[in-house]
mmCIF file of C-alpha atoms and ligand atoms in Angstrom:
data_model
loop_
_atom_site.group_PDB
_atom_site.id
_atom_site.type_symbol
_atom_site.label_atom_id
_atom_site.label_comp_id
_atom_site.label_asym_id
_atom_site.label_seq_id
_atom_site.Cartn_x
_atom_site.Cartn_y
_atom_site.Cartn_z
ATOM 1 C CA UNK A 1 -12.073 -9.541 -23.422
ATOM 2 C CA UNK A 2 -14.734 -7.099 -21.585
ATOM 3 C CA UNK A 3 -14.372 -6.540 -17.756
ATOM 4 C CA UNK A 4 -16.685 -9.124 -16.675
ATOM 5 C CA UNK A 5 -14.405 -11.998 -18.300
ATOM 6 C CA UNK A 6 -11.134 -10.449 -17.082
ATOM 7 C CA UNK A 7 -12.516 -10.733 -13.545
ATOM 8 C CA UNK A 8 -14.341 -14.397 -14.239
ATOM 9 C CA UNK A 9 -10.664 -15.173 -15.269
ATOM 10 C CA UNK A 10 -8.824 -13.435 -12.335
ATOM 11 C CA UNK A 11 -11.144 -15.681 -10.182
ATOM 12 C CA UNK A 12 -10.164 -18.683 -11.937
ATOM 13 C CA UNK A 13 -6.411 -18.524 -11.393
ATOM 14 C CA UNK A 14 -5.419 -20.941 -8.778
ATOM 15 C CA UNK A 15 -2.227 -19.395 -7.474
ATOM 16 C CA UNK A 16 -3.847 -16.187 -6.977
ATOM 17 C CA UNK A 17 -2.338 -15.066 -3.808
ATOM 18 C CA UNK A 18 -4.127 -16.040 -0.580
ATOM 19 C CA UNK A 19 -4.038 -13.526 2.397
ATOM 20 C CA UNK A 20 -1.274 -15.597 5.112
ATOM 21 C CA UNK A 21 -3.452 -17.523 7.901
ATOM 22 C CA UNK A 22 -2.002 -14.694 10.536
ATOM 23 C CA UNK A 23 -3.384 -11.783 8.974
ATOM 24 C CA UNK A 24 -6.699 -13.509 8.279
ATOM 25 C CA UNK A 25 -6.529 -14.299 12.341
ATOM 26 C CA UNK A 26 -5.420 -11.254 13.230
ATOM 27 C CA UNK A 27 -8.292 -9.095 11.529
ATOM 28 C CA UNK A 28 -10.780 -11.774 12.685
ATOM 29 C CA UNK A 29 -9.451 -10.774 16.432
ATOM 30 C CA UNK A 30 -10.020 -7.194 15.929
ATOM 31 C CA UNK A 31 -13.820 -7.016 14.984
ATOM 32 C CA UNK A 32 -14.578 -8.962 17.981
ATOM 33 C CA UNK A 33 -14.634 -6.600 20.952
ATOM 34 C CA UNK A 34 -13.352 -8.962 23.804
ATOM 35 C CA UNK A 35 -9.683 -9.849 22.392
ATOM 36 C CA UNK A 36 -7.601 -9.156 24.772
ATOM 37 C CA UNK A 37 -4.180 -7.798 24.605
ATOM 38 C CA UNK A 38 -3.086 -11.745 25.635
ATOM 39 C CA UNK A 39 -5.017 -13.480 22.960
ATOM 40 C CA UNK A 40 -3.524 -11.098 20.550
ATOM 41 C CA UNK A 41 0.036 -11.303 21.542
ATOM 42 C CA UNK A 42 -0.639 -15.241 21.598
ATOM 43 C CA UNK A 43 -1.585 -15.542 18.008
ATOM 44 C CA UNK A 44 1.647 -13.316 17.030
ATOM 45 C CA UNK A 45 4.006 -14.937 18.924
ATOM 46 C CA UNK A 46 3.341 -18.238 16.898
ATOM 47 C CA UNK A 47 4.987 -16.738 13.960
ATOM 48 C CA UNK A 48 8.826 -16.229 15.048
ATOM 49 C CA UNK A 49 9.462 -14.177 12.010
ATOM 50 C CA UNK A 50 6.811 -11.905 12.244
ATOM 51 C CA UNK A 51 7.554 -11.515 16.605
ATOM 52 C CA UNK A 52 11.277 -10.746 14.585
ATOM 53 C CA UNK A 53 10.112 -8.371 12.138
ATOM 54 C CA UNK A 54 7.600 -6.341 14.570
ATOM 55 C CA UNK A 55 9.740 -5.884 17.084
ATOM 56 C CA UNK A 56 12.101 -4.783 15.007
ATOM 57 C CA UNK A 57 10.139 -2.388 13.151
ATOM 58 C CA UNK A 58 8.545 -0.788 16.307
ATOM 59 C CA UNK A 59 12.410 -0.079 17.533
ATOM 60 C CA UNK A 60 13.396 0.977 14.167
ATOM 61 C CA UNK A 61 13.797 4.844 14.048
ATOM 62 C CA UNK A 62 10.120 4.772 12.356
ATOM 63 C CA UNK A 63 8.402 4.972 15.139
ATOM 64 C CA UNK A 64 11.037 6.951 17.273
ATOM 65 C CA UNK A 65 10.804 4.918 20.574
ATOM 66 C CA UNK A 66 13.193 5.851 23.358
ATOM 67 C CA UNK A 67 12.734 2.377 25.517
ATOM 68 C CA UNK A 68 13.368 -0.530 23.960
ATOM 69 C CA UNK A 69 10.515 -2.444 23.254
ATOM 70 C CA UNK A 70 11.050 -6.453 23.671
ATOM 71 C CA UNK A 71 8.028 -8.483 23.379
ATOM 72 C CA UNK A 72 4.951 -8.640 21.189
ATOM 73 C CA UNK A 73 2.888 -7.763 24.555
ATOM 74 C CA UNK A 74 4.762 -4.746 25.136
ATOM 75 C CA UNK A 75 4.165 -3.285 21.742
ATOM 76 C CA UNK A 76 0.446 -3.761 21.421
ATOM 77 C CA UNK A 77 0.014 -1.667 24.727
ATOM 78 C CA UNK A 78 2.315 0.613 23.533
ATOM 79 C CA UNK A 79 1.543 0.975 19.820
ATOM 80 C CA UNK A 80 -2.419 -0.206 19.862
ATOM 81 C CA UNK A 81 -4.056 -2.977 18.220
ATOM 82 C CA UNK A 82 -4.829 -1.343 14.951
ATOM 83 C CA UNK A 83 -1.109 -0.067 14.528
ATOM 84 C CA UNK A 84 0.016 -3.711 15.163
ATOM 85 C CA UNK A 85 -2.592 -5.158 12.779
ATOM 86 C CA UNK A 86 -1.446 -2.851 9.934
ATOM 87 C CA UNK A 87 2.388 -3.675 10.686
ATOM 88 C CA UNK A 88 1.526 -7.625 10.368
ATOM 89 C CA UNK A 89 -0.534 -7.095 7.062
ATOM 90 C CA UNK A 90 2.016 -4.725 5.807
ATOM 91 C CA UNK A 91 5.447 -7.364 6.172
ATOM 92 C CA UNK A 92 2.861 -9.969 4.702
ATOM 93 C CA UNK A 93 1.704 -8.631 1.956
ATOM 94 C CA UNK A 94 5.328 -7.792 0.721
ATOM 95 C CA UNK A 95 6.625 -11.062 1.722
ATOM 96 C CA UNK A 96 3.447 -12.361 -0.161
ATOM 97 C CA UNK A 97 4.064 -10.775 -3.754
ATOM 98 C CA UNK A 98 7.754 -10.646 -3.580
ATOM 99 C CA UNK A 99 8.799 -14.216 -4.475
ATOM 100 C CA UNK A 100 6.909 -15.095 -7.311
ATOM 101 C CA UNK A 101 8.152 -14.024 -10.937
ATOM 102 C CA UNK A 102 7.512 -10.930 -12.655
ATOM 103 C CA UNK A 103 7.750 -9.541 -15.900
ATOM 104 C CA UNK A 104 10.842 -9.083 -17.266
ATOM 105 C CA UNK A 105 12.136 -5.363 -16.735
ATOM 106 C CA UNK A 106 9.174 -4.724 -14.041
ATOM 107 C CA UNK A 107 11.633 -4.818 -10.855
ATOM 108 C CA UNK A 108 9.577 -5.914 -8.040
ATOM 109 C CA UNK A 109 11.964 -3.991 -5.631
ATOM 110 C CA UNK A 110 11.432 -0.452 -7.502
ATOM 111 C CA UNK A 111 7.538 -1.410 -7.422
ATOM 112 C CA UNK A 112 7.843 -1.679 -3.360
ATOM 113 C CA UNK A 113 9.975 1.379 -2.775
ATOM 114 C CA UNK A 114 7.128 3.160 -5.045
ATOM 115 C CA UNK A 115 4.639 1.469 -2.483
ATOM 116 C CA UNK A 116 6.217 2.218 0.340
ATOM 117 C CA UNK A 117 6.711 5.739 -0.149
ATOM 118 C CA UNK A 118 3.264 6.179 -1.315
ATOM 119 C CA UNK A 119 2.485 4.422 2.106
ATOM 120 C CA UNK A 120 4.613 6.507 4.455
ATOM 121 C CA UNK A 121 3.427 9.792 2.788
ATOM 122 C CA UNK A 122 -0.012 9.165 2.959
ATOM 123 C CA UNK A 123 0.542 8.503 6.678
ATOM 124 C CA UNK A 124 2.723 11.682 7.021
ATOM 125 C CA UNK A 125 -0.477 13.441 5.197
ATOM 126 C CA UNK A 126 -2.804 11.674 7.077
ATOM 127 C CA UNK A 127 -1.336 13.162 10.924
ATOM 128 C CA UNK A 128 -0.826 16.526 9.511
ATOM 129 C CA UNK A 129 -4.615 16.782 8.167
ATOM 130 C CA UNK A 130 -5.896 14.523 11.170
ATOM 131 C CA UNK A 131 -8.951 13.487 8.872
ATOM 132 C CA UNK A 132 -7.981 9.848 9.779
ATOM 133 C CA UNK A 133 -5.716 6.979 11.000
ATOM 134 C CA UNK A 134 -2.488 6.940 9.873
ATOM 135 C CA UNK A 135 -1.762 3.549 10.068
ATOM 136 C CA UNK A 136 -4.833 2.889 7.773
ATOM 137 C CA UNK A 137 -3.225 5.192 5.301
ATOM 138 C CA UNK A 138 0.138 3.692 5.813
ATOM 139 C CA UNK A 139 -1.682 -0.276 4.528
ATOM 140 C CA UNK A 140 -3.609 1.779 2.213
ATOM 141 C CA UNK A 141 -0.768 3.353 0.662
ATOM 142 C CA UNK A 142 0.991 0.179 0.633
ATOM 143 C CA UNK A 143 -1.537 -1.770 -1.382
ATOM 144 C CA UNK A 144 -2.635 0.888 -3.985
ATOM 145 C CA UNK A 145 -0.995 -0.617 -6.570
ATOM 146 C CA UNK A 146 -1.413 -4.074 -6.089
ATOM 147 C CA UNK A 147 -2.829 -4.699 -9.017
ATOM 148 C CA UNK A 148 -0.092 -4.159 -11.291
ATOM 149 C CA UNK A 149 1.467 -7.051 -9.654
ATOM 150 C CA UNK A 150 -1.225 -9.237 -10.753
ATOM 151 C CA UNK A 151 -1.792 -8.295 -13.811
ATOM 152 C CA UNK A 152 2.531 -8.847 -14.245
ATOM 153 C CA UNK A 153 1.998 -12.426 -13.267
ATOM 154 C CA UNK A 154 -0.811 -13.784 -13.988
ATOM 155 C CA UNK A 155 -1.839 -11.642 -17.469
ATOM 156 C CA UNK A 156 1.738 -11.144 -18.665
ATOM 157 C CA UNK A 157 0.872 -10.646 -22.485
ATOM 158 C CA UNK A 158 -1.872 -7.730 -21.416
ATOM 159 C CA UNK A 159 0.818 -6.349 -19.114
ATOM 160 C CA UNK A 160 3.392 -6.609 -21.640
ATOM 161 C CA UNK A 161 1.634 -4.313 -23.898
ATOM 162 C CA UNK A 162 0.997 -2.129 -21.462
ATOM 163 C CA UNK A 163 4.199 -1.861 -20.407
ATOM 164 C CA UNK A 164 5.447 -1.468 -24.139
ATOM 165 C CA UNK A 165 3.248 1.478 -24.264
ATOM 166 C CA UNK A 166 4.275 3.159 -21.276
ATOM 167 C CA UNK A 167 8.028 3.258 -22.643
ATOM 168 C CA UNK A 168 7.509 3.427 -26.801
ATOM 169 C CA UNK A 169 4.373 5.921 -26.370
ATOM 170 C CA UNK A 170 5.599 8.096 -23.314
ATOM 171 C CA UNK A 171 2.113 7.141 -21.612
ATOM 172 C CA UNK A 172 1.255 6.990 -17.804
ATOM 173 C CA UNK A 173 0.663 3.212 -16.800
ATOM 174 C CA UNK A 174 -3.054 4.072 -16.359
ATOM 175 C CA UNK A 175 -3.731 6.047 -19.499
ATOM 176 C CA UNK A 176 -1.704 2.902 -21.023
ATOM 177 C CA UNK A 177 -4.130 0.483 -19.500
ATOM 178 C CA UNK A 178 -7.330 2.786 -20.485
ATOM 179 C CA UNK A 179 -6.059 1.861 -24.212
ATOM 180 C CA UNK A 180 -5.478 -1.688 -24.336
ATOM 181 C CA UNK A 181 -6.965 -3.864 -21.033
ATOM 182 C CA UNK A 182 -10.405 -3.966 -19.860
ATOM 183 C CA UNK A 183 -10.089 -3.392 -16.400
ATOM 184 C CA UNK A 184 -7.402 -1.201 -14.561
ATOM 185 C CA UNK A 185 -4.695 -1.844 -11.954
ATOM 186 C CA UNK A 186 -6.608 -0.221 -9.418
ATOM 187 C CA UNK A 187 -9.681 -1.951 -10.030
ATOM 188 C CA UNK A 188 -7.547 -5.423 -10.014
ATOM 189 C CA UNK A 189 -6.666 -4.583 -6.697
ATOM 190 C CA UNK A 190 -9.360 -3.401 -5.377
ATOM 191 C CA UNK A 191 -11.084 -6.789 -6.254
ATOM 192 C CA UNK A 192 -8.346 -9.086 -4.970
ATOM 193 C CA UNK A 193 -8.798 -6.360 -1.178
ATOM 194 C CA UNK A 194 -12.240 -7.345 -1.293
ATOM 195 C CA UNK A 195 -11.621 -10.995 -1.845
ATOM 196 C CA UNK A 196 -9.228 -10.634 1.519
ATOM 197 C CA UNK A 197 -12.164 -9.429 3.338
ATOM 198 C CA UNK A 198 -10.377 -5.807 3.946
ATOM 199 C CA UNK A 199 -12.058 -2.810 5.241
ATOM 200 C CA UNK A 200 -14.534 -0.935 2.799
ATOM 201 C CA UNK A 201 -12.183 1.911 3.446
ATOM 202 C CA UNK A 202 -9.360 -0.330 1.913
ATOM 203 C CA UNK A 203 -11.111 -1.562 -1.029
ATOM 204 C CA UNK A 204 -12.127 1.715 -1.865
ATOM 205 C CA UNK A 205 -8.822 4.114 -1.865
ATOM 206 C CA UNK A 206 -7.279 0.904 -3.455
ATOM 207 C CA UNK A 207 -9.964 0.727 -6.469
ATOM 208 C CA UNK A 208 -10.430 5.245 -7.274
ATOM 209 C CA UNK A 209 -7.070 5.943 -6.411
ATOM 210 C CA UNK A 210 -6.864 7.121 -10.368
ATOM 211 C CA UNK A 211 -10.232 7.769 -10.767
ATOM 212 C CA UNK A 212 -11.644 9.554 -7.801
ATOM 213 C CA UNK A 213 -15.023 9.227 -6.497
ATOM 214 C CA UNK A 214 -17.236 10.673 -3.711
ATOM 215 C CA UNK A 215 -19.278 7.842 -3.015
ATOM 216 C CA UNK A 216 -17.019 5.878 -1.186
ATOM 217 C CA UNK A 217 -16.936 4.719 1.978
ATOM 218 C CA UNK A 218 -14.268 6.990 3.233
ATOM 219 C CA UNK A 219 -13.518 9.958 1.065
ATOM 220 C CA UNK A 220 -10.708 11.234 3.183
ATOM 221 C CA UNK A 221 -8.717 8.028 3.162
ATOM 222 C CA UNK A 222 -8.799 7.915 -0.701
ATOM 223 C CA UNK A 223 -8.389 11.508 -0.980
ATOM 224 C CA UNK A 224 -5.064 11.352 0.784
ATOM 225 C CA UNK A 225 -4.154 8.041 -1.021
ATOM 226 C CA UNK A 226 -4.716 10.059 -4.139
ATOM 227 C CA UNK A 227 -2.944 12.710 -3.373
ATOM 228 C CA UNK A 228 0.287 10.479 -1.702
ATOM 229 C CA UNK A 229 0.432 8.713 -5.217
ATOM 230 C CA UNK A 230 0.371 12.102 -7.206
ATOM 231 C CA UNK A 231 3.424 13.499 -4.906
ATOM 232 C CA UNK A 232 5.565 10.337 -4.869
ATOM 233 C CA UNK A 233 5.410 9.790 -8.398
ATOM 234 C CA UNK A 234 5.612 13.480 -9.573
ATOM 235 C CA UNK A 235 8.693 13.595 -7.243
ATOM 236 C CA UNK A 236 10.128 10.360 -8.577
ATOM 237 C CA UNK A 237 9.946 11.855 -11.914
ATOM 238 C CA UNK A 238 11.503 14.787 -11.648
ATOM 239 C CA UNK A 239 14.651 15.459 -9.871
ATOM 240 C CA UNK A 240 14.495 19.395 -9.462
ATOM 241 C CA UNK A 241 11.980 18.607 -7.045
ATOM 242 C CA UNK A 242 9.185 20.590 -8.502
ATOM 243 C CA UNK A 243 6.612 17.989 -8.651
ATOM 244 C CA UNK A 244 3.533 18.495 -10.801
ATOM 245 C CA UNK A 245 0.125 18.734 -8.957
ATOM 246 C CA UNK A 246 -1.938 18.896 -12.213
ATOM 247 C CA UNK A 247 -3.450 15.538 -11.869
ATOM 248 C CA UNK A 248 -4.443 15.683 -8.500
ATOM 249 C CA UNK A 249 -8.478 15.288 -7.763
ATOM 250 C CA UNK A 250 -10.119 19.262 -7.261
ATOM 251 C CA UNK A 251 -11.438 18.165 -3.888
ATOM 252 C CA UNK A 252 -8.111 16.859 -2.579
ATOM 253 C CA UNK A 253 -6.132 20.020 -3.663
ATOM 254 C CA UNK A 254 -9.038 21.784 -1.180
ATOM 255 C CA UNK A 255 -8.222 19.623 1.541
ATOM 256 C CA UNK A 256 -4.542 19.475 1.441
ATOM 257 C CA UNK A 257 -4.052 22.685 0.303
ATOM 258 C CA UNK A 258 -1.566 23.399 3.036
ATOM 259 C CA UNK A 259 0.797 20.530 2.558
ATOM 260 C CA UNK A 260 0.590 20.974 -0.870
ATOM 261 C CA UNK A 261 1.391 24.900 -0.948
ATOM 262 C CA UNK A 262 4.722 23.434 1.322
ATOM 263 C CA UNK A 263 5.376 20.717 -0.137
ATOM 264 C CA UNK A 264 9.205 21.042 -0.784
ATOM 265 C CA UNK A 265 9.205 22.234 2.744
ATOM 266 C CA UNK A 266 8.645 18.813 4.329
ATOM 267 C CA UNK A 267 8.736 15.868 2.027
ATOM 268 C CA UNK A 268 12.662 15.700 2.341
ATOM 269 C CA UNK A 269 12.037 14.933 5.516
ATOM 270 C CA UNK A 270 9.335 12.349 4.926
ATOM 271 C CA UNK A 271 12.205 11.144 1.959
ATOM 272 C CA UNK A 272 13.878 10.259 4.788
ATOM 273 C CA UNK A 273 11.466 8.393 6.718
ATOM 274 C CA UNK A 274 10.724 6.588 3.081
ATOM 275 C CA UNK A 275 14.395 5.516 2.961
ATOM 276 C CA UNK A 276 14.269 3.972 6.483
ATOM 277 C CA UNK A 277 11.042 2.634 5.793
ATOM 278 C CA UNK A 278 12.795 1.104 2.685
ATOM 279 C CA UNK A 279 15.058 -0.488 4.176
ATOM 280 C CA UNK A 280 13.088 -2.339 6.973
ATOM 281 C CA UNK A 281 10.069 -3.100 4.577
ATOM 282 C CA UNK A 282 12.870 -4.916 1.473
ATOM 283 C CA UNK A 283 15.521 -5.870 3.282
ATOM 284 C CA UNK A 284 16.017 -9.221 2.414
ATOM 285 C CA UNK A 285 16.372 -11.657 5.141
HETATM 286 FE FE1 LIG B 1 -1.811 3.283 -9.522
HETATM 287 FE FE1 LIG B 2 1.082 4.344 -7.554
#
């Protein structure tokens, strides 16, 4: 199967995930200039679970509010439309891909904490270099890997080799893939963000976060991405915490030189923030 039939077929699939009616709203609302804080909160507030899980995540220790915050209303002025936007794509998207079947011995949990962690340290990354918003590093970092999921449920035999490989032939999961499937994770994802109508910026970081290029439509977003995914699972393999930079993209060792000279300076910290951000993200309700 070449590339072109893999993604013919991917487009086939009925089940493939659709992007929840609220998020699809919700972005709609934020290209158009005249929303108003009202109109916003409106839209929200007909989801109870999602007024639930906001409100709970902008009181959770995450953000680091003193004053309680108690309605939808209140947290848009307080947090900002795009920061609210990312939290309500962010509890979808896991809610989305958590309750369908996986392959067997790919835990859907361990996939999310990867997720998340690549998520919160690409936001962490993201305020330290202040080359851009946070919160779109945070969804970025979130989706990266999307793809994987996909390719678990809806091309099990492909991922089942893969997978085989990764343990029996001590490969990464993308040098695994580069063997034996036509297209990549990342590229899976990036195809299924571009068939949600995401940002460029999105699609992007979500399709080179392996393979980086330049001529996307916002280097620094996929640069971080890149280099959040490098940390995270260099740290996740290796428990003396001296994580290997090796793979890391030239241009984003330049640009985060500093955090990455410090590294085992600040990322128990962010560790931390990961383990809350665990535990609000997949806790199950
Ligand atoms: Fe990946
Ligand atoms: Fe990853």
């Amino acid at each position: 199967m070449d590339a072109q039939t893999f993604l013919k077929k991917l487009d086939s699939i009925p089940d493939i995930p659709t992007l929840p009616a609220i998020v699809v709203k919700v972005n709609k609302m934020l290209q158009d200039d005249d929303t108003s804080i009202k109109n916003l909160s409106k839209v929200i507030e007909k989801d109870q679970a999602m007024v639930t899980k906001i409100l709970r995540l902008v009181n959770s220790t995450f953000y680091g509010f003193r004053s309680r915050i108690t309605n939808i209303s209140h947290a848009v002025i307080i947090l900002g439309f795009n920061t609210i936007r990312n939290a309500v794509v962010s509890v979808s998207i896991i809610k989305t891909f958590s309750g369908k079947k996986t392959f067997e011995g790919f835990e859907i949990k361990d996939f999310w904490r990867h997720s998340v962690a690549v998520a919160v340290t690409s936001r962490y990354l993201a305020e330290q270099a202040r080359l851009c918003s946070p919160d779109d590093c945070f969804v970025s970092g979130l989706l990266h890997d999307i793809g994987k999921v996909v390719l678990s449920q809806h091309f099990t035999e492909l991922f089942g080799l893969v997978w085989k490989s990764v343990k029996e032939d001590g490969l990464s999961f993308y040098e695994a893939e580069q063997k034996l499937v036509p297209v990549n994770h990342a590229q899976i994802g990036g195809y299924l963000a571009k068939k949600w109508q995401f940002p460029a910026s999105l699609i992007d970081s979500t399709t080179y976060h392996h393979a980086v290029s330049k001529s996307v439509s916002n280097l620094n977003q996929l640069l971080i991405v890149h280099t959040a995914n490098s940390m995270v699972s260099s740290y996740q393999s290796d428990s003396d915490m001296r994580p290997d930079f090796s793979s890391i993209d030239p241009e984003a060792k330049r640009l985060m030189a500093g955090q990455l000279g410090t590294f085992s300076e600040w990322f128990p910290n962010v560790a931390t923030k990961i383990e809350s951000a665990c535990e609000f993200f997949l806790k199950e309700e």
